[in-house]
Coordinates of C-alpha atoms and ligand atoms in Angstrom, one line a residue:
M1 CA 4.7 -27.0 4.9
S2 CA 1.7 -29.2 5.0
D3 CA -0.7 -27.3 7.2
Y4 CA -2.6 -25.0 4.8
S5 CA -5.9 -25.2 6.8
N6 CA -6.3 -21.5 6.4
K7 CA -6.2 -21.6 2.6
P8 CA -9.0 -19.6 1.0
G9 CA -12.0 -21.6 -0.1
R10 CA -13.8 -21.7 -3.4
L11 CA -13.3 -18.2 -4.5
R12 CA -13.8 -17.0 -8.1
P13 CA -15.1 -18.1 -10.5
A14 CA -17.2 -19.6 -7.7
P15 CA -17.6 -16.7 -5.4
E16 CA -19.0 -18.6 -2.4
N17 CA -19.4 -15.4 -0.6
F18 CA -22.3 -14.6 -2.8
L19 CA -24.0 -17.9 -2.4
S20 CA -26.2 -18.9 0.5
A21 CA -25.0 -21.6 2.9
Q22 CA -27.7 -23.9 1.3
Q23 CA -26.5 -23.2 -2.2
I24 CA -22.9 -24.0 -1.2
Q25 CA -24.0 -27.3 0.4
Q26 CA -25.9 -28.1 -2.8
V27 CA -22.7 -27.5 -4.8
Q28 CA -20.5 -29.5 -2.5
A29 CA -22.9 -32.4 -2.5
G30 CA -22.6 -32.5 -6.3
R31 CA -26.1 -31.1 -7.0
R32 CA -24.9 -28.5 -9.3
D33 CA -28.0 -28.0 -11.4
F34 CA -28.6 -24.3 -10.7
L35 CA -25.2 -23.5 -12.1
R36 CA -25.1 -26.1 -14.8
R37 CA -28.0 -24.6 -16.5
A38 CA -26.4 -21.1 -16.4
F39 CA -23.2 -22.3 -17.9
A40 CA -24.9 -24.5 -20.5
S41 CA -26.7 -21.6 -21.8
A42 CA -23.6 -19.5 -21.7
S43 CA -21.5 -21.9 -23.7
A44 CA -24.3 -22.5 -26.2
A45 CA -24.5 -18.7 -26.7
M46 CA -20.7 -18.6 -27.3
V47 CA -20.9 -21.3 -30.0
A48 CA -23.8 -19.4 -31.6
G49 CA -21.6 -16.3 -31.8
G50 CA -22.7 -14.5 -28.6
A51 CA -26.3 -14.0 -27.8
V52 CA -27.5 -11.2 -25.5
N53 CA -28.4 -13.8 -22.9
A54 CA -24.9 -15.3 -22.7
Y55 CA -24.0 -14.7 -19.0
A56 CA -27.2 -15.3 -17.1
D57 CA -29.8 -18.0 -17.2
E58 CA -33.6 -17.5 -17.4
A59 CA -34.8 -16.3 -14.0
T60 CA -35.4 -19.1 -11.6
A61 CA -37.9 -19.2 -8.8
Q62 CA -35.1 -18.2 -6.4
D63 CA -34.2 -15.2 -8.6
E64 CA -37.8 -14.1 -8.6
K65 CA -38.1 -14.4 -4.9
I66 CA -35.0 -12.2 -4.4
I67 CA -36.1 -9.6 -7.0
L68 CA -39.6 -9.3 -5.6
N69 CA -38.6 -9.5 -2.0
K70 CA -38.6 -6.3 0.1
P71 CA -35.6 -6.7 2.3
D72 CA -34.7 -4.5 5.3
W73 CA -32.3 -2.6 3.1
G74 CA -35.0 -1.5 0.8
T75 CA -37.5 -0.5 3.4
T76 CA -35.7 1.1 6.3
L77 CA -33.3 3.8 7.2
G78 CA -29.6 3.0 6.5
R79 CA -26.7 3.7 8.7
P80 CA -25.3 7.2 9.4
V81 CA -23.0 8.3 6.7
D82 CA -20.0 9.0 9.0
E83 CA -20.0 5.6 10.5
P84 CA -17.3 4.3 10.5
P85 CA -15.2 7.4 9.8
Y86 CA -12.7 5.2 8.0
G87 CA -14.5 2.8 5.7
M88 CA -14.0 -0.9 5.8
P89 CA -14.7 -3.7 3.2
S90 CA -18.1 -5.5 3.4
K91 CA -18.2 -8.2 6.1
Y92 CA -19.2 -10.6 3.3
E93 CA -15.6 -10.1 1.9
A94 CA -14.0 -11.3 5.1
N95 CA -12.2 -14.1 3.3
L96 CA -10.1 -11.8 1.3
V97 CA -7.2 -11.2 3.7
R98 CA -3.4 -11.4 3.9
R99 CA -2.2 -14.8 5.1
I100 CA 1.0 -16.1 6.6
S101 CA 2.6 -19.2 5.1
P102 CA 2.8 -21.9 7.7
G103 CA 6.3 -23.0 8.5
L104 CA 8.1 -20.3 6.5
A105 CA 9.6 -18.5 9.5
A106 CA 9.6 -19.4 13.2
V107 CA 8.5 -16.0 14.4
K108 CA 5.6 -14.1 13.0
Q109 CA 7.5 -10.8 13.1
A110 CA 10.0 -12.1 10.6
N111 CA 7.5 -13.8 8.3
V112 CA 5.6 -12.8 5.2
A113 CA 1.9 -11.9 5.0
F114 CA 1.0 -12.8 1.4
A115 CA -1.5 -10.8 -0.7
P116 CA -4.7 -12.6 -1.8
L117 CA -4.1 -12.2 -5.6
Q118 CA -6.9 -14.7 -6.4
G119 CA -9.6 -12.2 -5.4
M120 CA -8.3 -8.9 -6.7
F121 CA -9.3 -6.9 -9.8
G122 CA -7.4 -4.4 -11.9
I123 CA -3.9 -3.4 -11.0
V124 CA -4.0 -1.6 -7.7
T125 CA -3.5 -3.5 -4.5
P126 CA -5.7 -2.1 -1.8
S127 CA -3.3 -0.8 0.9
G128 CA -4.7 -3.1 3.6
L129 CA -4.0 -6.1 1.4
H130 CA -0.5 -5.2 0.3
F131 CA 1.9 -8.0 1.2
N132 CA 4.0 -7.4 4.2
R133 CA 7.6 -8.7 4.5
S134 CA 9.3 -7.5 7.6
H135 CA 12.6 -8.9 8.8
Q136 CA 11.9 -7.9 12.4
G137 CA 8.3 -7.0 12.6
W138 CA 6.6 -3.7 11.6
Y139 CA 6.5 -0.5 13.6
E140 CA 4.2 2.4 14.0
I141 CA 6.6 5.3 13.9
D142 CA 5.7 8.8 15.1
P143 CA 6.3 10.9 12.0
S144 CA 7.4 13.9 14.2
Q145 CA 10.1 11.6 15.6
H146 CA 11.4 10.5 12.2
R147 CA 14.3 12.0 10.2
L148 CA 16.1 11.2 6.9
M149 CA 19.8 11.9 6.8
I150 CA 21.7 12.3 3.5
M151 CA 25.5 12.0 3.8
G152 CA 28.4 10.4 1.9
E153 CA 31.9 9.4 1.7
P154 CA 34.4 12.4 1.8
G155 CA 34.0 14.8 -1.1
L156 CA 30.6 13.5 -2.4
V157 CA 28.1 15.7 -0.5
A158 CA 28.7 19.4 -0.1
H159 CA 25.9 19.9 2.4
P160 CA 24.9 16.7 4.3
K161 CA 21.3 17.3 5.6
V162 CA 18.7 15.8 7.9
Y163 CA 15.2 16.1 6.6
S164 CA 11.9 15.9 8.6
V165 CA 8.9 14.3 6.9
G166 CA 7.4 17.8 6.6
D167 CA 10.6 19.1 4.8
I168 CA 10.1 16.4 2.2
M169 CA 6.4 17.0 1.8
R170 CA 7.1 20.7 0.9
M171 CA 9.0 19.6 -2.2
Q172 CA 7.3 19.1 -5.6
P173 CA 5.9 15.6 -5.6
V174 CA 5.3 13.0 -8.3
S175 CA 2.8 10.1 -8.2
R176 CA 3.5 6.8 -10.0
F177 CA 2.2 3.3 -10.1
H178 CA 4.8 0.6 -9.4
F179 CA 4.9 -3.0 -8.3
I180 CA 7.0 -4.2 -5.4
E181 CA 8.0 -7.9 -5.6
C182 CA 10.1 -9.7 -3.0
G183 CA 13.1 -11.4 -4.6
A184 CA 11.8 -14.6 -2.8
N185 CA 8.4 -14.5 -4.5
S186 CA 7.6 -18.0 -5.9
A187 CA 10.7 -19.4 -4.0
M188 CA 9.1 -22.6 -3.0
E189 CA 8.4 -23.4 -6.6
W190 CA 12.1 -23.9 -7.4
A191 CA 11.9 -27.1 -5.4
N192 CA 8.5 -27.9 -6.8
V193 CA 6.9 -27.8 -3.4
A194 CA 3.6 -26.9 -5.1
V195 CA 2.1 -24.7 -2.5
P196 CA -1.6 -24.8 -3.0
T197 CA -2.7 -21.3 -3.9
V198 CA -1.6 -18.3 -5.9
Q199 CA -1.6 -16.3 -2.7
Y200 CA 1.4 -18.4 -1.6
T201 CA 3.0 -18.9 -5.0
H202 CA 2.9 -15.3 -6.1
G203 CA 1.5 -13.2 -3.2
M204 CA 4.7 -11.4 -2.6
V205 CA 3.9 -8.9 -5.3
S206 CA 1.7 -5.9 -4.9
C207 CA 1.1 -2.6 -6.8
S208 CA 0.4 0.9 -5.5
E209 CA 0.3 4.4 -6.6
Y210 CA 3.2 6.0 -4.7
T211 CA 3.6 9.7 -4.1
G212 CA 6.9 11.2 -3.1
V213 CA 10.0 13.0 -4.2
P214 CA 12.6 11.8 -6.6
L215 CA 15.7 10.9 -4.5
L216 CA 17.7 12.8 -7.2
H217 CA 16.1 16.1 -6.1
L218 CA 17.1 15.5 -2.5
L219 CA 20.7 14.7 -3.6
Q220 CA 20.8 17.9 -5.6
D221 CA 19.4 19.8 -2.6
C222 CA 22.4 18.5 -0.6
G223 CA 24.9 19.5 -3.3
A224 CA 25.9 16.0 -4.1
N225 CA 28.7 15.4 -6.6
L226 CA 26.4 13.4 -8.9
K227 CA 29.2 12.4 -11.3
G228 CA 31.3 11.1 -8.5
V229 CA 28.7 8.9 -6.9
R230 CA 28.4 5.4 -8.2
F231 CA 26.4 3.6 -5.5
I232 CA 24.1 4.6 -2.7
L233 CA 23.3 2.8 0.6
A234 CA 19.7 3.0 1.9
E235 CA 19.0 2.2 5.5
G236 CA 15.8 1.6 7.5
A237 CA 15.0 2.8 11.0
D238 CA 13.4 -0.5 12.2
G239 CA 15.1 -3.2 14.3
S240 CA 16.4 -5.0 11.2
H241 CA 18.1 -1.9 10.0
E242 CA 17.7 -3.3 6.5
T243 CA 20.4 -1.9 4.2
R244 CA 20.9 -2.2 0.5
T245 CA 23.2 -0.9 -2.2
I246 CA 21.5 0.8 -5.1
P247 CA 23.3 1.8 -8.3
M248 CA 23.5 5.5 -8.9
S249 CA 22.3 5.1 -12.5
L250 CA 18.8 4.2 -11.2
V251 CA 18.8 7.3 -9.0
L252 CA 19.9 9.5 -11.9
S253 CA 17.0 8.2 -14.0
G254 CA 14.7 10.0 -11.6
E255 CA 12.7 6.9 -11.0
V256 CA 13.9 6.2 -7.4
L257 CA 11.4 7.9 -5.0
V258 CA 11.4 8.8 -1.4
A259 CA 7.7 8.1 -1.0
Y260 CA 5.2 9.0 1.7
G261 CA 2.0 8.4 -0.2
Q262 CA 0.4 5.1 -1.1
N263 CA -2.9 4.9 -3.0
G264 CA -3.9 8.4 -2.1
E265 CA -3.1 8.5 1.6
M266 CA 0.0 8.2 3.7
L267 CA 1.9 4.9 3.6
R268 CA 0.5 2.2 5.8
P269 CA 2.7 1.5 8.9
E270 CA 3.3 -2.1 7.6
N271 CA 4.7 -0.7 4.4
G272 CA 7.1 1.8 5.8
Y273 CA 5.2 4.8 7.2
P274 CA 6.2 7.6 7.2
L275 CA 8.9 7.3 4.5
R276 CA 10.0 4.5 2.2
L277 CA 12.3 4.2 -0.7
V278 CA 10.6 3.0 -3.9
V279 CA 13.1 1.5 -6.4
P280 CA 10.9 0.6 -9.4
G281 CA 11.6 -2.8 -11.0
V282 CA 14.1 -3.8 -8.3
E283 CA 13.4 -6.6 -5.8
G284 CA 11.4 -5.7 -2.7
V285 CA 14.3 -5.7 -0.3
S286 CA 15.8 -2.6 -1.9
N287 CA 12.6 -0.7 -1.3
I288 CA 13.7 0.3 2.2
K289 CA 10.9 1.0 4.6
Y290 CA 11.1 3.5 7.5
L291 CA 13.9 5.1 5.4
R292 CA 16.3 6.9 7.8
R293 CA 19.6 7.3 5.9
I294 CA 21.1 7.5 2.4
K295 CA 24.8 7.3 2.1
L296 CA 26.6 8.1 -1.1
G297 CA 29.6 6.1 -2.2
T298 CA 31.8 4.8 -4.9
E299 CA 31.7 1.0 -4.3
P300 CA 28.9 -1.5 -3.5
F301 CA 28.5 -1.6 0.3
G302 CA 28.4 -5.4 0.7
A303 CA 25.3 -5.4 3.0
K304 CA 24.1 -8.6 4.5
D305 CA 21.0 -8.9 2.3
E306 CA 23.0 -8.6 -1.0
V307 CA 26.1 -10.7 -0.1
L308 CA 24.5 -13.5 1.9
G309 CA 20.8 -13.1 1.3
Y310 CA 18.9 -12.6 -2.0
V311 CA 21.8 -14.3 -3.8
D312 CA 21.5 -17.3 -6.2
L313 CA 23.6 -20.4 -5.9
M314 CA 24.5 -21.2 -9.5
P315 CA 25.2 -24.7 -11.0
D316 CA 29.0 -24.0 -10.9
G317 CA 28.8 -23.4 -7.1
K318 CA 29.3 -19.7 -7.3
L319 CA 26.9 -17.1 -5.8
R320 CA 25.2 -14.7 -8.2
Q321 CA 25.1 -11.4 -6.3
Y322 CA 23.6 -7.9 -6.9
T323 CA 20.9 -9.4 -9.3
S324 CA 18.3 -7.1 -8.0
L325 CA 16.2 -6.5 -11.2
M326 CA 12.9 -8.4 -11.3
E327 CA 12.6 -10.0 -14.7
C328 CA 9.4 -10.2 -16.7
K329 CA 6.8 -12.5 -15.1
S330 CA 3.1 -13.2 -15.1
V331 CA 0.6 -15.5 -13.4
I332 CA -3.1 -16.4 -13.8
T333 CA -4.8 -15.4 -10.6
S334 CA -8.1 -16.9 -11.4
P335 CA -8.9 -19.8 -11.9
S336 CA -5.9 -20.7 -9.7
G337 CA -4.9 -23.3 -7.1
G338 CA -7.5 -24.0 -4.5
Q339 CA -10.4 -22.7 -6.5
V340 CA -13.0 -25.0 -8.0
L341 CA -14.7 -24.7 -11.3
L342 CA -18.2 -25.6 -10.4
D343 CA -19.2 -26.8 -13.9
K344 CA -18.4 -26.8 -17.5
G345 CA -18.8 -23.6 -19.5
L346 CA -17.6 -20.1 -19.8
Y347 CA -15.0 -18.6 -17.5
N348 CA -13.0 -15.4 -17.5
V349 CA -9.3 -16.3 -17.1
T350 CA -7.5 -13.4 -15.6
G351 CA -4.1 -12.6 -14.3
L352 CA -1.2 -10.1 -13.7
A353 CA 2.0 -9.4 -15.6
W354 CA 4.9 -7.2 -14.8
S355 CA 8.5 -6.5 -15.7
G356 CA 11.3 -4.7 -13.8
R357 CA 12.6 -3.5 -17.2
G358 CA 9.6 -1.5 -18.2
R359 CA 6.1 -2.0 -19.7
I360 CA 4.4 -5.2 -20.6
K361 CA 4.0 -5.7 -24.4
R362 CA 1.8 -8.8 -24.6
V363 CA 0.6 -11.8 -22.6
D364 CA -0.3 -15.1 -24.1
V365 CA -2.4 -17.8 -22.4
S366 CA -2.4 -21.5 -23.0
F367 CA -5.1 -24.0 -21.9
D368 CA -3.1 -27.1 -22.9
G369 CA 0.2 -26.7 -21.0
G370 CA 2.0 -24.6 -23.6
V371 CA 1.1 -26.3 -26.9
N372 CA -1.2 -23.7 -28.2
W373 CA -1.1 -20.0 -27.2
H374 CA -3.8 -17.3 -27.4
R375 CA -3.2 -13.6 -27.1
A376 CA -4.9 -12.3 -23.9
R377 CA -6.6 -8.9 -23.8
I378 CA -4.6 -6.4 -21.9
E379 CA -6.7 -4.2 -19.7
G380 CA -5.0 -0.8 -19.6
P381 CA -3.4 1.3 -18.5
V382 CA -0.1 -0.3 -19.2
Q383 CA 2.4 1.5 -17.1
N384 CA 6.2 1.4 -16.5
K385 CA 7.2 -1.2 -13.9
A386 CA 3.7 -1.7 -12.7
L387 CA 1.3 -4.6 -12.5
T388 CA -0.7 -5.1 -15.8
R389 CA -4.0 -6.9 -15.9
F390 CA -4.9 -9.4 -18.6
N391 CA -8.2 -11.3 -19.3
I392 CA -9.3 -13.9 -21.8
P393 CA -12.6 -15.8 -22.0
W394 CA -12.4 -19.6 -21.9
V395 CA -15.0 -22.4 -22.2
W396 CA -14.1 -25.3 -20.0
N397 CA -15.2 -28.6 -21.5
G398 CA -14.9 -30.6 -18.3
R399 CA -11.7 -32.3 -19.2
S400 CA -8.3 -31.9 -17.6
A401 CA -6.6 -28.6 -18.7
F402 CA -3.3 -26.9 -18.0
L403 CA -3.5 -23.2 -17.7
Q404 CA -0.4 -21.0 -18.3
S405 CA 0.4 -17.4 -19.0
R406 CA 3.5 -16.1 -20.6
A407 CA 4.4 -12.4 -20.6
V408 CA 6.6 -10.4 -23.0
D409 CA 8.0 -7.0 -22.0
E410 CA 8.9 -4.0 -24.1
T411 CA 12.5 -5.1 -24.4
G412 CA 11.3 -8.3 -26.1
Y413 CA 12.2 -10.5 -23.1
V414 CA 10.0 -13.5 -23.0
Q415 CA 9.0 -15.1 -19.6
P416 CA 10.8 -18.5 -19.5
T417 CA 9.5 -22.0 -18.8
Y418 CA 10.9 -23.9 -15.8
E419 CA 13.0 -26.0 -18.2
Q420 CA 14.5 -22.8 -19.7
L421 CA 15.1 -21.2 -16.4
R422 CA 16.7 -24.3 -14.8
K423 CA 19.0 -24.7 -17.8
V424 CA 20.6 -21.4 -16.9
R425 CA 20.2 -21.2 -13.1
G426 CA 20.3 -24.8 -12.1
T427 CA 18.1 -26.2 -9.2
R428 CA 19.7 -24.7 -6.1
S429 CA 18.2 -21.2 -6.3
V430 CA 15.7 -19.8 -3.9
Y431 CA 15.3 -16.2 -5.2
H432 CA 14.4 -14.7 -8.6
N433 CA 12.0 -17.2 -10.0
N434 CA 10.1 -15.8 -12.9
A435 CA 9.1 -19.0 -14.6
I436 CA 5.7 -19.7 -16.2
Q437 CA 3.2 -21.1 -13.7
T438 CA 0.9 -24.0 -14.5
W439 CA -2.5 -24.6 -12.9
Q440 CA -4.1 -27.9 -13.7
V441 CA -7.9 -27.9 -13.9
E442 CA -8.8 -31.5 -13.0
E443 CA -11.9 -33.2 -14.3
T444 CA -13.5 -32.6 -10.9
G445 CA -13.1 -28.9 -11.4
D446 CA -10.4 -28.6 -8.7
V447 CA -7.5 -26.4 -9.6
R448 CA -4.0 -27.6 -8.6
N449 CA -0.5 -26.2 -8.7
V450 CA 1.6 -28.5 -11.0
Q451 CA 4.9 -28.4 -12.9
L452 CA 5.0 -30.1 -16.3
A453 CA 8.0 -32.0 -17.5
H454 CA 8.8 -29.7 -20.5
S455 CA 7.5 -26.4 -19.5
Ligands
MTE501 N1 13.3 -1.2 6.9 C1 12.9 -2.3 6.2 N2 12.7 -2.2 4.9 C2 12.4 -3.3 4.2 C3 12.2 -4.6 4.9 C4 12.4 -4.6 6.3 O1 12.2 -5.6 6.9 N3 12.7 -3.5 6.9 N4 11.8 -5.7 4.1 C5 12.2 -5.6 2.7 C6 11.7 -6.7 1.9 S1 12.6 -8.1 2.0 C7 10.7 -6.5 1.1 S2 10.2 -7.8 0.0 C8 9.9 -5.3 1.0 C9 8.5 -5.6 1.4 O2 7.7 -4.4 1.4 P1 6.2 -4.5 2.0 O3 6.3 -5.1 3.4 O4 5.7 -3.1 2.0 O5 5.4 -5.4 1.1 O6 10.4 -4.3 1.9 C10 11.8 -4.3 2.1 N5 12.2 -3.2 2.9
MO502 MO1 12.0 -9.5 0.3

């Protein structure tokens, strides 16, 4: 697990992409004057109660040169408006990409590409940056060759049916924002491996606006005996034929979707095009991609990834199974591991919170490892089983600091410390880690992943 040579560099609050190579060199060589002055005036303004000038310094010679310059882009004809026909991010943002964790799986097809949470804003994960966990690689399925079958144990479905993608798109759709988090998100942290960046500690969570049809409506269309069904089995069409049991109560709530839309367009192939099951609040593996079959039944189906995988080894040696709900969790995404605070002064501390039980009620942030807590500002909208963004301003005084966030959901559940979580779950778990994350800001400004003894 040692080769993280592809870890992202100094991102925010030091967005190196916006600095010239010369400026980066200056910073790395310790000549930080151009930023020191900016931050000094910012923190002075904070102390004085917030002057108009708090976030930018007086114009420097370099600023004047830029503002008075007449660059190509201000004096010539730009590019044709239909090139490219499908837009791409700026080439200056090329660092913000999904990354594979070295050593996690022998073959790349069965690995995870983690989402770069450290560089994202708001709550929507751009589709091209959504994490990708595939047990046997992803496929580009021809939608005209894809079908979804709904069937069941004897007596449970009056009219078993096979739907095309077009059939499903004719039905009345709903659009909802939901997170998907792999049950193995933050897995390495159980063993305190301290992987270096938030991309690897928490990058198996993403949030999209999904468009699709409640599975309930499809079951009604098939004349399912809704009172008789207690569990459903969902199966994917890919080589892994991922299968999972889902309690019928979730389906009856109307929340479980057969989705084809993601962030305003069709699902991306990596994320299950042309159909995926969205089971809000439930661990990623239940959100079956390339959905091809739903079977209705009366007992849990005992699939591989609920009996052997995605289970927790408890202190008494028993396996905890069918614990699929993702409990309330949060993480500071910036400043976070691998980033560098270039100098003392004002920073925006930002992060994400979510709960498989509903809406986020509040998020508190600590700068001293959990001794004092400050209520973060929640940036709406706060939605059911969706990522929720929080922000809080902080002036770094140049000394070692321990940054933590702690979320509370609408049920009153409070995100636990590692000490609290290990008391219940022991130390042999891999999955379902929702403990409070600590980032240490060292005196050098480097940010590290640490775990404190009593938090
Ligand atoms: N058909 C199929 N569905 C699947 C998987 C898979 O490999 N095949 N992986 C599961 C797992 S373990 C997770 S965490 C989520 C990941 O969804 P994503 O790749 O869209 O992020 O999909 C789930 N659904
Ligand atoms: Mo997963």
